[in-house]
Amino acid sequence: MKIGWCCTYVPLEILEARGVEPRRLLPPPHDKEDALLDPNLCPYIRAVMSHLERGASIDGLVLVNSCDGMRRLYDAVRHHLPSLPVFLLDVPRRTDGKAVEYFTGALEALSLWVEEVGGGKLR
């Protein structure tokens, strides 16, 4: 099973612990001609969406709310590619105890999602 990812905030260790092959999405530059997304979004976001539309050979996608473009990409994938499982990892902006507790829950949710979409049990 292959799970695509875009942002370095994605904890690849969780994917690998579930027996999944993480695949970083690095589409060719010409893929940025995407009509589904606003032209004001960065070329990388548009290229990823175009790459996904053309068939990226992945079984799921993990995105991170690291920028507004990634959040919009999450929305676009859910709307235009509903058969592709997608997970949005919410990374807190603070580092206090509540943020650590929140992020722990987000990582647990990611791990369970990977199992649900076809990853194995934790190794």
Rosetta silent file (secondary structure, phi, psi, omega in degrees, C-alpha in Angstrom):
SEQUENCE: MKIGWCCTYVPLEILEARGVEPRRLLPPPHDKEDALLDPNLCPYIRAVMSHLERGASIDGLVLVNSCDGMRRLYDAVRHHLPSLPVFLLDVPRRTDGKAVEYFTGALEALSLWVEEVGGGKLR
SCORE:     score description
SCORE:     0.000 S_00000001
   1 L     0.000  139.394 -178.843    0.000    0.000    0.000 S_00000001
   2 E  -120.598  128.218  176.695    1.241    3.480   -0.897 S_00000001
   3 E  -115.174  125.401  178.144    0.249    6.669    0.911 S_00000001
   4 E   -81.842  152.416  176.699    1.160   10.006   -0.657 S_00000001
   5 E  -148.731  157.280 -177.019    2.377   12.971    1.344 S_00000001
   6 L  -122.113  -38.460 -170.477    3.457   16.540    0.580 S_00000001
   7 L  -104.685  141.520 -178.446    4.656   18.245    3.746 S_00000001
   8 L   -68.802   -5.871  174.503    7.651   17.286    5.874 S_00000001
   9 L   -75.087  -13.010  179.698    5.454   17.534    8.980 S_00000001
  10 L   -68.457  122.889 -179.594    3.933   14.150    8.053 S_00000001
  11 L   -77.607   95.395 -176.888    5.340   11.577   10.509 S_00000001
  12 H   -60.853  -26.465 -179.971    6.560    8.907    8.114 S_00000001
  13 H   -59.750  -35.066  178.868    7.338    6.628   11.060 S_00000001
  14 H   -67.816  -43.158  179.039    3.600    6.126   11.650 S_00000001
  15 H   -62.768  -47.061 -178.675    3.045    5.116    8.028 S_00000001
  16 H   -64.810  -35.955  179.278    6.021    2.769    8.045 S_00000001
  17 H   -66.127  -21.058  177.169    4.966    1.239   11.381 S_00000001
  18 L   -95.787    7.527  177.929    1.681    0.287    9.701 S_00000001
  19 L    78.132   21.953 -177.801    3.509   -1.366    6.793 S_00000001
  20 L  -100.106  145.281  174.477    2.747    1.444    4.347 S_00000001
  21 E   -91.512  110.855  176.550    5.136    2.812    1.730 S_00000001
  22 E   -71.210  134.909  179.082    5.225    6.629    2.065 S_00000001
  23 E  -124.827  110.755  177.329    5.377    8.350   -1.331 S_00000001
  24 E   -72.172  131.931 -179.277    6.351   12.008   -1.464 S_00000001
  25 L   -88.591  109.613  177.697    4.398   13.773   -4.179 S_00000001
  26 L  -126.851   77.696 -175.915    6.798   15.709   -6.378 S_00000001
  27 L   -69.774  155.550  176.273    4.871   16.263   -9.594 S_00000001
  28 L   -63.387  151.070 -176.218    6.553   17.559  -12.731 S_00000001
  29 H   -59.021  -30.029 -177.867    6.364   21.357  -13.136 S_00000001
  30 H   -70.170  -12.458 -179.200    4.093   21.160  -16.179 S_00000001
  31 H   -73.545   -4.912 -174.232    1.352   19.618  -14.035 S_00000001
  32 H   -73.259   -5.087  179.022    0.500   22.991  -12.490 S_00000001
  33 L   -77.788   75.438 -177.291   -2.082   23.759  -15.177 S_00000001
  34 L  -110.565  123.215 -177.864   -5.014   22.791  -12.983 S_00000001
  35 L   -84.498  -11.056 -176.462   -8.420   24.286  -13.701 S_00000001
  36 L   -82.322  -20.112 -176.492   -9.989   23.069  -10.451 S_00000001
  37 L  -113.936  152.127  178.564   -7.969   25.331   -8.156 S_00000001
  38 L   -59.460  136.231 -179.909   -7.644   29.085   -7.996 S_00000001
  39 L   -64.893  -13.286  177.736   -4.644   30.346   -9.976 S_00000001
  40 L   -77.340  -13.611  176.397   -3.579   32.337   -6.896 S_00000001
  41 L   -71.369  155.245 -176.091   -2.615   29.125   -5.097 S_00000001
  42 L   -63.198  151.548 -178.219    1.048   28.221   -5.224 S_00000001
  43 H   -58.537  -32.573  179.776    2.242   26.229   -8.250 S_00000001
  44 H   -63.867  -46.178 -179.912    3.146   23.232   -6.078 S_00000001
  45 H   -60.241  -46.662  179.849   -0.418   22.869   -4.750 S_00000001
  46 H   -64.150  -38.218  178.920   -1.853   23.143   -8.267 S_00000001
  47 H   -66.118  -40.031  178.362    0.707   20.652   -9.600 S_00000001
  48 H   -62.849  -45.353 -179.559   -0.153   18.135   -6.873 S_00000001
  49 H   -61.842  -43.948  178.238   -3.872   18.399   -7.648 S_00000001
  50 H   -62.160  -42.389  178.204   -3.229   17.947  -11.356 S_00000001
  51 H   -60.852  -42.309  178.718   -0.949   14.980  -10.620 S_00000001
  52 H   -65.872  -41.432  179.085   -3.661   13.390   -8.470 S_00000001
  53 H   -60.583  -35.582 -177.605   -6.296   13.944  -11.160 S_00000001
  54 L   -82.963   -3.319  178.347   -4.110   12.152  -13.702 S_00000001
  55 L    96.249   95.060 -173.931   -3.648    9.180  -11.392 S_00000001
  56 L   -91.449    2.130  179.727   -0.784    9.342   -8.917 S_00000001
  57 L    57.943   46.574  174.796   -0.701    5.595   -8.116 S_00000001
  58 L  -127.416  157.922 -178.539   -1.359    6.045   -4.410 S_00000001
  59 L  -101.088   -7.359  179.858   -3.934    4.451   -2.136 S_00000001
  60 E  -172.651  171.697 -175.950   -4.377    7.428    0.178 S_00000001
  61 E  -143.335  132.010  174.479   -3.069   10.903    0.919 S_00000001
  62 E  -111.858  122.579  175.783   -1.919   12.628    4.105 S_00000001
  63 E  -116.249  163.249 -178.815   -1.919   16.421    4.092 S_00000001
  64 E  -127.560  144.838  178.809   -1.004   18.859    6.850 S_00000001
  65 L   -79.749   45.825 -176.845   -2.585   22.209    7.679 S_00000001
  66 L   -75.530  -20.870  176.233    0.836   23.835    7.308 S_00000001
  67 L  -155.041  165.453 -178.778   -0.494   26.523    4.970 S_00000001
  68 H   -64.518  -32.761  178.691   -3.814   27.634    3.554 S_00000001
  69 H   -61.292  -41.521  178.339   -2.937   26.086    0.200 S_00000001
  70 H   -65.308  -38.662  177.876   -2.613   22.626    1.768 S_00000001
  71 H   -64.145  -41.621  178.054   -5.955   23.095    3.502 S_00000001
  72 H   -67.075  -35.238  176.273   -7.555   24.074    0.177 S_00000001
  73 H   -62.495  -42.717  176.811   -5.913   21.052   -1.474 S_00000001
  74 H   -56.564  -48.196  179.582   -7.516   18.833    1.178 S_00000001
  75 H   -61.096  -43.295 -178.015  -10.927   20.356    0.386 S_00000001
  76 H   -65.860  -41.310  179.022  -10.398   19.968   -3.377 S_00000001
  77 H   -63.596  -45.257  179.303   -9.331   16.326   -3.103 S_00000001
  78 H   -60.844  -37.190 -177.182  -12.349   15.482   -0.959 S_00000001
  79 H   -79.566  -48.360 -172.136  -14.655   17.206   -3.434 S_00000001
  80 H   -92.395  -20.891 -179.710  -13.150   16.243   -6.805 S_00000001
  81 L  -129.311   61.822 -172.853  -11.534   12.878   -5.964 S_00000001
  82 L   -63.195  -18.256  179.634  -13.930   11.342   -3.426 S_00000001
  83 L   -81.963   -9.935  179.181  -12.621    7.810   -3.971 S_00000001
  84 L   -92.434  113.618  177.018   -9.131    8.790   -2.726 S_00000001
  85 L   -62.432  133.085 -179.146   -8.907    8.530    1.074 S_00000001
  86 E  -136.497  140.490 -179.323   -7.371   11.725    2.454 S_00000001
  87 E  -125.526  133.997  176.242   -6.373   12.704    5.991 S_00000001
  88 E  -106.309  112.922  178.309   -5.639   16.235    7.222 S_00000001
  89 E   -85.633  119.371 -178.952   -3.146   16.283   10.077 S_00000001
  90 L   -91.476  108.413 -179.194   -3.750   19.310   12.266 S_00000001
  91 L   -95.319  122.015 -179.698   -0.413   20.503   13.657 S_00000001
  92 L   -67.679  155.182 -178.994   -0.776   22.891   16.597 S_00000001
  93 L   -91.997  -10.896 -179.597    1.023   26.221   16.494 S_00000001
  94 L  -111.724  172.234 -178.089    1.977   26.197   20.169 S_00000001
  95 L  -126.563   17.443  179.971    4.116   23.846   22.237 S_00000001
  96 L   -77.288  179.789 -176.531    2.467   23.963   25.645 S_00000001
  97 H   -57.668  -41.669  179.639    0.955   20.961   27.432 S_00000001
  98 H   -64.935  -37.866  179.015   -2.467   21.338   25.824 S_00000001
  99 H   -66.653  -40.401  178.530   -0.904   21.484   22.366 S_00000001
 100 H   -63.675  -43.431  178.267    1.132   18.342   23.051 S_00000001
 101 H   -62.202  -43.986  179.180   -1.991   16.550   24.270 S_00000001
 102 H   -61.625  -46.573 -177.393   -3.927   17.718   21.202 S_00000001
 103 H   -67.582  -34.203  175.244   -1.189   16.644   18.791 S_00000001
 104 H   -58.262  -44.079  177.216   -0.898   13.245   20.480 S_00000001
 105 H   -63.735  -39.158  178.850   -4.580   12.722   19.704 S_00000001
 106 H   -64.666  -39.949  178.805   -4.073   13.860   16.111 S_00000001
 107 H   -68.062  -38.028  176.139   -1.213   11.379   15.651 S_00000001
 108 H   -63.760  -40.581  178.211   -3.320    8.573   17.123 S_00000001
 109 H   -63.860  -40.132  176.712   -6.128    9.488   14.710 S_00000001
 110 H   -60.845  -45.763 -179.123   -3.671    9.379   11.797 S_00000001
 111 H   -60.368  -43.999  178.493   -2.457    5.944   12.857 S_00000001
 112 H   -66.086  -38.920  178.127   -6.013    4.599   13.056 S_00000001
 113 H   -61.094  -44.226  179.603   -6.879    6.153    9.686 S_00000001
 114 H   -59.471  -42.366  178.116   -3.894    4.417    8.052 S_00000001
 115 H   -63.130  -42.029 -178.764   -5.101    1.099    9.460 S_00000001
 116 H   -63.120  -36.885 -177.448   -8.649    1.776    8.207 S_00000001
 117 L   -85.626    3.113  172.826   -7.533    2.501    4.641 S_00000001
 118 L   126.555   -1.101  175.290   -5.559   -0.711    4.449 S_00000001
 119 L   -72.125  163.272 -178.649   -2.389   -0.411    6.472 S_00000001
 120 L   -84.957 -176.302  173.857   -1.544   -3.230    8.821 S_00000001
 121 L   -67.096  158.808  177.991   -1.465   -3.454   12.572 S_00000001
 122 L   -59.789  137.103  178.837    1.305   -1.596   14.360 S_00000001
 123 L   -90.818    0.000    0.000    4.607   -3.415   14.138 S_00000001
